[in-house]
PDB file of C-alpha atoms in Angstrom:
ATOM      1  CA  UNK A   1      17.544 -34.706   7.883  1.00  0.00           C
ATOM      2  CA  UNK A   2      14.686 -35.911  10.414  1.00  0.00           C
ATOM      3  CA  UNK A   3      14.136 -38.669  12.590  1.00  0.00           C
ATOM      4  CA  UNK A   4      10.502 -40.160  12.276  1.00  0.00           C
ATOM      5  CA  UNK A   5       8.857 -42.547  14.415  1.00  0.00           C
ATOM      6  CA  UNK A   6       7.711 -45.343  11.835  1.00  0.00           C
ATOM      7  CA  UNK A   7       4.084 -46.735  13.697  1.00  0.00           C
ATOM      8  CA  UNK A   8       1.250 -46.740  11.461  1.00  0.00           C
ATOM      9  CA  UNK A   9       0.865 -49.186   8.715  1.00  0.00           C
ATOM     10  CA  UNK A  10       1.333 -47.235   5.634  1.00  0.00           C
ATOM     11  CA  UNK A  11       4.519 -45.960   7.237  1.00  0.00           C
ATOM     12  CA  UNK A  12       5.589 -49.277   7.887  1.00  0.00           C
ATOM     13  CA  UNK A  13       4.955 -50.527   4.566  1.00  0.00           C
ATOM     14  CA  UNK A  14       6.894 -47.590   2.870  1.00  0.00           C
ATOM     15  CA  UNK A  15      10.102 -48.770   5.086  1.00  0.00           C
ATOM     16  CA  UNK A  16      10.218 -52.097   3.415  1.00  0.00           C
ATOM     17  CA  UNK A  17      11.709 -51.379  -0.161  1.00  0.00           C
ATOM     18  CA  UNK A  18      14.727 -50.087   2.284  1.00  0.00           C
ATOM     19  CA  UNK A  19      14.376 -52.516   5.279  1.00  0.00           C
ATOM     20  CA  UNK A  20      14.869 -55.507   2.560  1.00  0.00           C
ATOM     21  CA  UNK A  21      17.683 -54.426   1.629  1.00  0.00           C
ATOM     22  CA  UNK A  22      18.838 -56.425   5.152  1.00  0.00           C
ATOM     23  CA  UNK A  23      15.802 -58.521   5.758  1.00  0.00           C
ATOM     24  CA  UNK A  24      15.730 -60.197   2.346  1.00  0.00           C
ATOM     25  CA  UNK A  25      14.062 -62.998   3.227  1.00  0.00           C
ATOM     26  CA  UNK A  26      10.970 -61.283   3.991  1.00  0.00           C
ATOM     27  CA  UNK A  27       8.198 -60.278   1.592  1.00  0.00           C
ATOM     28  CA  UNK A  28       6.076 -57.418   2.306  1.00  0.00           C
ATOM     29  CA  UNK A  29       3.431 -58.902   3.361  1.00  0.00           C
ATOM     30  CA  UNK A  30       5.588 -61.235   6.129  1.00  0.00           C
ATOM     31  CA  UNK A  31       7.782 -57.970   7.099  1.00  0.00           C
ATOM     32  CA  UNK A  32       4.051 -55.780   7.988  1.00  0.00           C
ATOM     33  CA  UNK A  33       2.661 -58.358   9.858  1.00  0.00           C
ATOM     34  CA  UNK A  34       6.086 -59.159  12.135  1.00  0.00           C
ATOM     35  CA  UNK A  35       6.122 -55.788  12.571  1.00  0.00           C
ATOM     36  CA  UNK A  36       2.985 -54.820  13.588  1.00  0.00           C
ATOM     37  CA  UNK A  37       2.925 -58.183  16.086  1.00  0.00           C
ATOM     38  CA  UNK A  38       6.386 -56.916  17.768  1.00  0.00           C
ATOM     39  CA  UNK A  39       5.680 -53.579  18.269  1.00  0.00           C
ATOM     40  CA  UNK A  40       1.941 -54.560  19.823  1.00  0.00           C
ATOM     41  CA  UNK A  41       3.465 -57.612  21.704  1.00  0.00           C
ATOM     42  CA  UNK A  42       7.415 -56.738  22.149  1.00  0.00           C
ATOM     43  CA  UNK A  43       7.917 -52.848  22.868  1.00  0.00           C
ATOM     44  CA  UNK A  44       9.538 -52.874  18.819  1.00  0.00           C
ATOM     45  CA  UNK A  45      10.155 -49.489  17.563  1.00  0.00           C
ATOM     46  CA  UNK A  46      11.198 -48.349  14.336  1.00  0.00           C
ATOM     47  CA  UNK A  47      12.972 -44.664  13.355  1.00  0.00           C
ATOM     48  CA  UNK A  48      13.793 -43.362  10.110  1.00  0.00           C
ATOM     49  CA  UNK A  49      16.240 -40.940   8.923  1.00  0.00           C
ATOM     50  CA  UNK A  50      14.085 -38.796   6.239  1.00  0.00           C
ATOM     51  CA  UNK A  51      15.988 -36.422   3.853  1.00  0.00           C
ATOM     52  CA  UNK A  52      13.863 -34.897   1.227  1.00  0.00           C
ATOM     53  CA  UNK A  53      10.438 -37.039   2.860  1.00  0.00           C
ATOM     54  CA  UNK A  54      12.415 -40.377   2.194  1.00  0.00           C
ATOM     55  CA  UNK A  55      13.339 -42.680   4.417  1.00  0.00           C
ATOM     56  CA  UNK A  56      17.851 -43.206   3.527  1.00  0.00           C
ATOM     57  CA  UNK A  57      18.190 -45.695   6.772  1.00  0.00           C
ATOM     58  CA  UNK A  58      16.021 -47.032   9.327  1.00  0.00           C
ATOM     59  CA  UNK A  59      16.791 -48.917  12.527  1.00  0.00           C
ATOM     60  CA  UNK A  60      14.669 -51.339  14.503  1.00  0.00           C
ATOM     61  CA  UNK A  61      15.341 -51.741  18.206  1.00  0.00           C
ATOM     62  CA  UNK A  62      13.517 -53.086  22.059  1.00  0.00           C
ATOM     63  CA  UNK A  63      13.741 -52.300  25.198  1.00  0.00           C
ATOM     64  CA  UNK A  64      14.955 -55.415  26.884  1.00  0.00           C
ATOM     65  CA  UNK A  65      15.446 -57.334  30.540  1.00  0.00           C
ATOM     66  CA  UNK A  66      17.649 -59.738  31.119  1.00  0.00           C
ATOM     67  CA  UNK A  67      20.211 -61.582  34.231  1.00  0.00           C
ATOM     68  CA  UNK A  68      23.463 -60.755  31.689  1.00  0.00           C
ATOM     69  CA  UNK A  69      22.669 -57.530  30.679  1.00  0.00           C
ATOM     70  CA  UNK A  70      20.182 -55.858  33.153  1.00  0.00           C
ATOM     71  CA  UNK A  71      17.784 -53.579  31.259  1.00  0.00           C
ATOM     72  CA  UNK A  72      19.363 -51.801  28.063  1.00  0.00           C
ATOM     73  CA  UNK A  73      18.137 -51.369  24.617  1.00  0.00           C
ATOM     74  CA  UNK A  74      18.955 -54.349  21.797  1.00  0.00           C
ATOM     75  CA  UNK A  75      19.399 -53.113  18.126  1.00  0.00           C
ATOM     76  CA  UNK A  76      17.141 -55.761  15.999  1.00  0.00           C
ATOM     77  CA  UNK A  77      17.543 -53.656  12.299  1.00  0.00           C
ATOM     78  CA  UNK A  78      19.604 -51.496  11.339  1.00  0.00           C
ATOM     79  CA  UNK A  79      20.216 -50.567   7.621  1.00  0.00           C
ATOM     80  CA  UNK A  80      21.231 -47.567   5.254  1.00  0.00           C
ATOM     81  CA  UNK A  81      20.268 -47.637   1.924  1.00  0.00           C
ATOM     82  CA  UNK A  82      22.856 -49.360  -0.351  1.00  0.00           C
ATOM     83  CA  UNK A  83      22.984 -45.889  -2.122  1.00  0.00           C
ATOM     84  CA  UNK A  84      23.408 -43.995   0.766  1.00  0.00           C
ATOM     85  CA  UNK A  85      25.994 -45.466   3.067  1.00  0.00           C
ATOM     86  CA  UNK A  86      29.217 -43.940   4.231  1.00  0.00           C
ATOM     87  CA  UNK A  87      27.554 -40.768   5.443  1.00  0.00           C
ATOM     88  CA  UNK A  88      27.018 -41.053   9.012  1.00  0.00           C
ATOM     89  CA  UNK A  89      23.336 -42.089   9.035  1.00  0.00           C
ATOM     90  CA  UNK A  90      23.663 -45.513  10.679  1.00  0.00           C
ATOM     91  CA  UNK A  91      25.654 -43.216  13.363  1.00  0.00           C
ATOM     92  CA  UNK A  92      23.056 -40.829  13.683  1.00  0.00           C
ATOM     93  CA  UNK A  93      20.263 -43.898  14.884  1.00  0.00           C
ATOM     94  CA  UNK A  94      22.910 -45.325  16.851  1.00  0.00           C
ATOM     95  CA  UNK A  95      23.461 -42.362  18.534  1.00  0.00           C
ATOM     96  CA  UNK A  96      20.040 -41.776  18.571  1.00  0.00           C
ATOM     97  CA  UNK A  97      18.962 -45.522  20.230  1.00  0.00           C
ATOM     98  CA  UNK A  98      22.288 -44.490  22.809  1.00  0.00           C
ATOM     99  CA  UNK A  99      20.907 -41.214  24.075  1.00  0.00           C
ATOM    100  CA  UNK A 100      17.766 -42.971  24.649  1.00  0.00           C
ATOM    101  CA  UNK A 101      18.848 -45.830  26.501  1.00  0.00           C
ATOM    102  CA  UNK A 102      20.754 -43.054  28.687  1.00  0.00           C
ATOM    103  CA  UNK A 103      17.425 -41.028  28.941  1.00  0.00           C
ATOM    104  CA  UNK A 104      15.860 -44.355  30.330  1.00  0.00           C
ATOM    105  CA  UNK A 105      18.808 -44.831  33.250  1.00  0.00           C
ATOM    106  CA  UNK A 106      19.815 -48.116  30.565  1.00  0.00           C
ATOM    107  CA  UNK A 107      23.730 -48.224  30.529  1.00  0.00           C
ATOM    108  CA  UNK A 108      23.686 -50.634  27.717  1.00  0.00           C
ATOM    109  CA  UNK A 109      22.779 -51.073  23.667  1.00  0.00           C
ATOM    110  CA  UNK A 110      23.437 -54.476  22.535  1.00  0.00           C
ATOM    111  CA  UNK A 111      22.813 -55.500  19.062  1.00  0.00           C
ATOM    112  CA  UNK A 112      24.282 -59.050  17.180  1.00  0.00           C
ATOM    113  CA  UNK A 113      26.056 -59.079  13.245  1.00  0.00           C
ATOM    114  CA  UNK A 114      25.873 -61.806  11.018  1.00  0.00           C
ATOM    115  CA  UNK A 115      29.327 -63.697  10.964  1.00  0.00           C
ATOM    116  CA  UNK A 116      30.571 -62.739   7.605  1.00  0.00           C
ATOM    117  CA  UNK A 117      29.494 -58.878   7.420  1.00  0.00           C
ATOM    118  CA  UNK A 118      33.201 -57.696   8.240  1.00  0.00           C
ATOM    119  CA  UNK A 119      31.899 -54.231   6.820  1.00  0.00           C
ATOM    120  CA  UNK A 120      29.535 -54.177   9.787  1.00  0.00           C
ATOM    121  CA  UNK A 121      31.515 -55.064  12.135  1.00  0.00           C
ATOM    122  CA  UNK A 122      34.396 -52.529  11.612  1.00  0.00           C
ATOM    123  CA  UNK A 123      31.129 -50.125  11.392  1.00  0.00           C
ATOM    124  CA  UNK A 124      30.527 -51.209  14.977  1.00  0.00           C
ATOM    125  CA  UNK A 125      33.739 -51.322  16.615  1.00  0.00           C
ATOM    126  CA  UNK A 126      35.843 -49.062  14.907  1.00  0.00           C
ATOM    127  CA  UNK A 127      33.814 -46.369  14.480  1.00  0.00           C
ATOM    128  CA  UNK A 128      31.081 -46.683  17.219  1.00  0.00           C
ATOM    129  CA  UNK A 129      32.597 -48.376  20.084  1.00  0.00           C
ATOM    130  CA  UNK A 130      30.715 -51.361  20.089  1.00  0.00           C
ATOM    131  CA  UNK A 131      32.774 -54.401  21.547  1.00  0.00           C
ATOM    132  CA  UNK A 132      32.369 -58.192  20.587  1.00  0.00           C
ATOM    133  CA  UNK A 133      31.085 -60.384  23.828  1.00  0.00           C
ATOM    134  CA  UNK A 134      29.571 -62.989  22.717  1.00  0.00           C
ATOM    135  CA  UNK A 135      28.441 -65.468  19.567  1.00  0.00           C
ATOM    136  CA  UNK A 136      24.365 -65.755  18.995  1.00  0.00           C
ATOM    137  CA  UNK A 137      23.913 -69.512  18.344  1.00  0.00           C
ATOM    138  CA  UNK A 138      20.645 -70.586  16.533  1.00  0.00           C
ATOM    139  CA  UNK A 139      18.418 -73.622  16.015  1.00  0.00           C
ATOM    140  CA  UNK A 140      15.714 -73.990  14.343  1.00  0.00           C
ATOM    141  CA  UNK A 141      13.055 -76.721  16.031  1.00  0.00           C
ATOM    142  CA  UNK A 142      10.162 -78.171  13.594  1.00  0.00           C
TER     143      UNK A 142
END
């Protein structure tokens, strides 16, 4: 196992057949260029877990500023292949994303789970530590 910094296109674009496994909504041309316009524009950063040169889960994540939180690290992706789950990886970048937040003086990793992905949330709080706070309300403006 080995954590790899995902930042140049090619890389990016081999992290989509498993990214899409959460981001469905996204083709691969959509998914490059978000990417590439939050990590120039938003401090985005992705890490793999490799085994064997493949990626088996990735997670997407941004340093972050605000009045509720101070300055701490928020979790955008997250995602172990379907194939691969229940074997500590999502852990591992957790853990990962938590040591750096500490290495940055950030006392906080936030991240937000879709309503109905009970899986995820036992995931968080059962076997991570994570604590609900708050709901994420959205509204889309045209």
């Amino acid at each position: 196992m080995e954590l790899k910094r995902v930042e140049k296109e090619e890389d990016i674009k081999a992290i989509y057949p498993l990214m899409c496994q959460l981001r469905s909504h996204l083709n691969q041309e959509d998914y490059v260029e978000l990417v590439s316009e939050a990590m120039a524009f938003d401090r985005y950063q992705l890490v793999a877990l490799m085994e064997h040169e493949k990626p088996v889960a990735v997670i997407g994540y941004k340093r972050m500023t605000t009045l509720y939180y101070g300055r701490f690290i928020w979790v955008c992706d997250l995602v172990t292949d379907q194939k691969e789950r229940s074997k500590g990886y999502g852990n591992k970048l957790l853990t990962f994303v938590e040591k750096e937040a500490a290495t940055l003086g950030f006392d906080t990793v936030a991240l937000s789970s879709g309503i109905k992905r009970h899986m995820a949330h036992r995931f968080y709080e059962d076997h991570n530590g994570y604590s609900k706070v708050s709901f994420v309300f959205k509204k889309s403006v045209e």
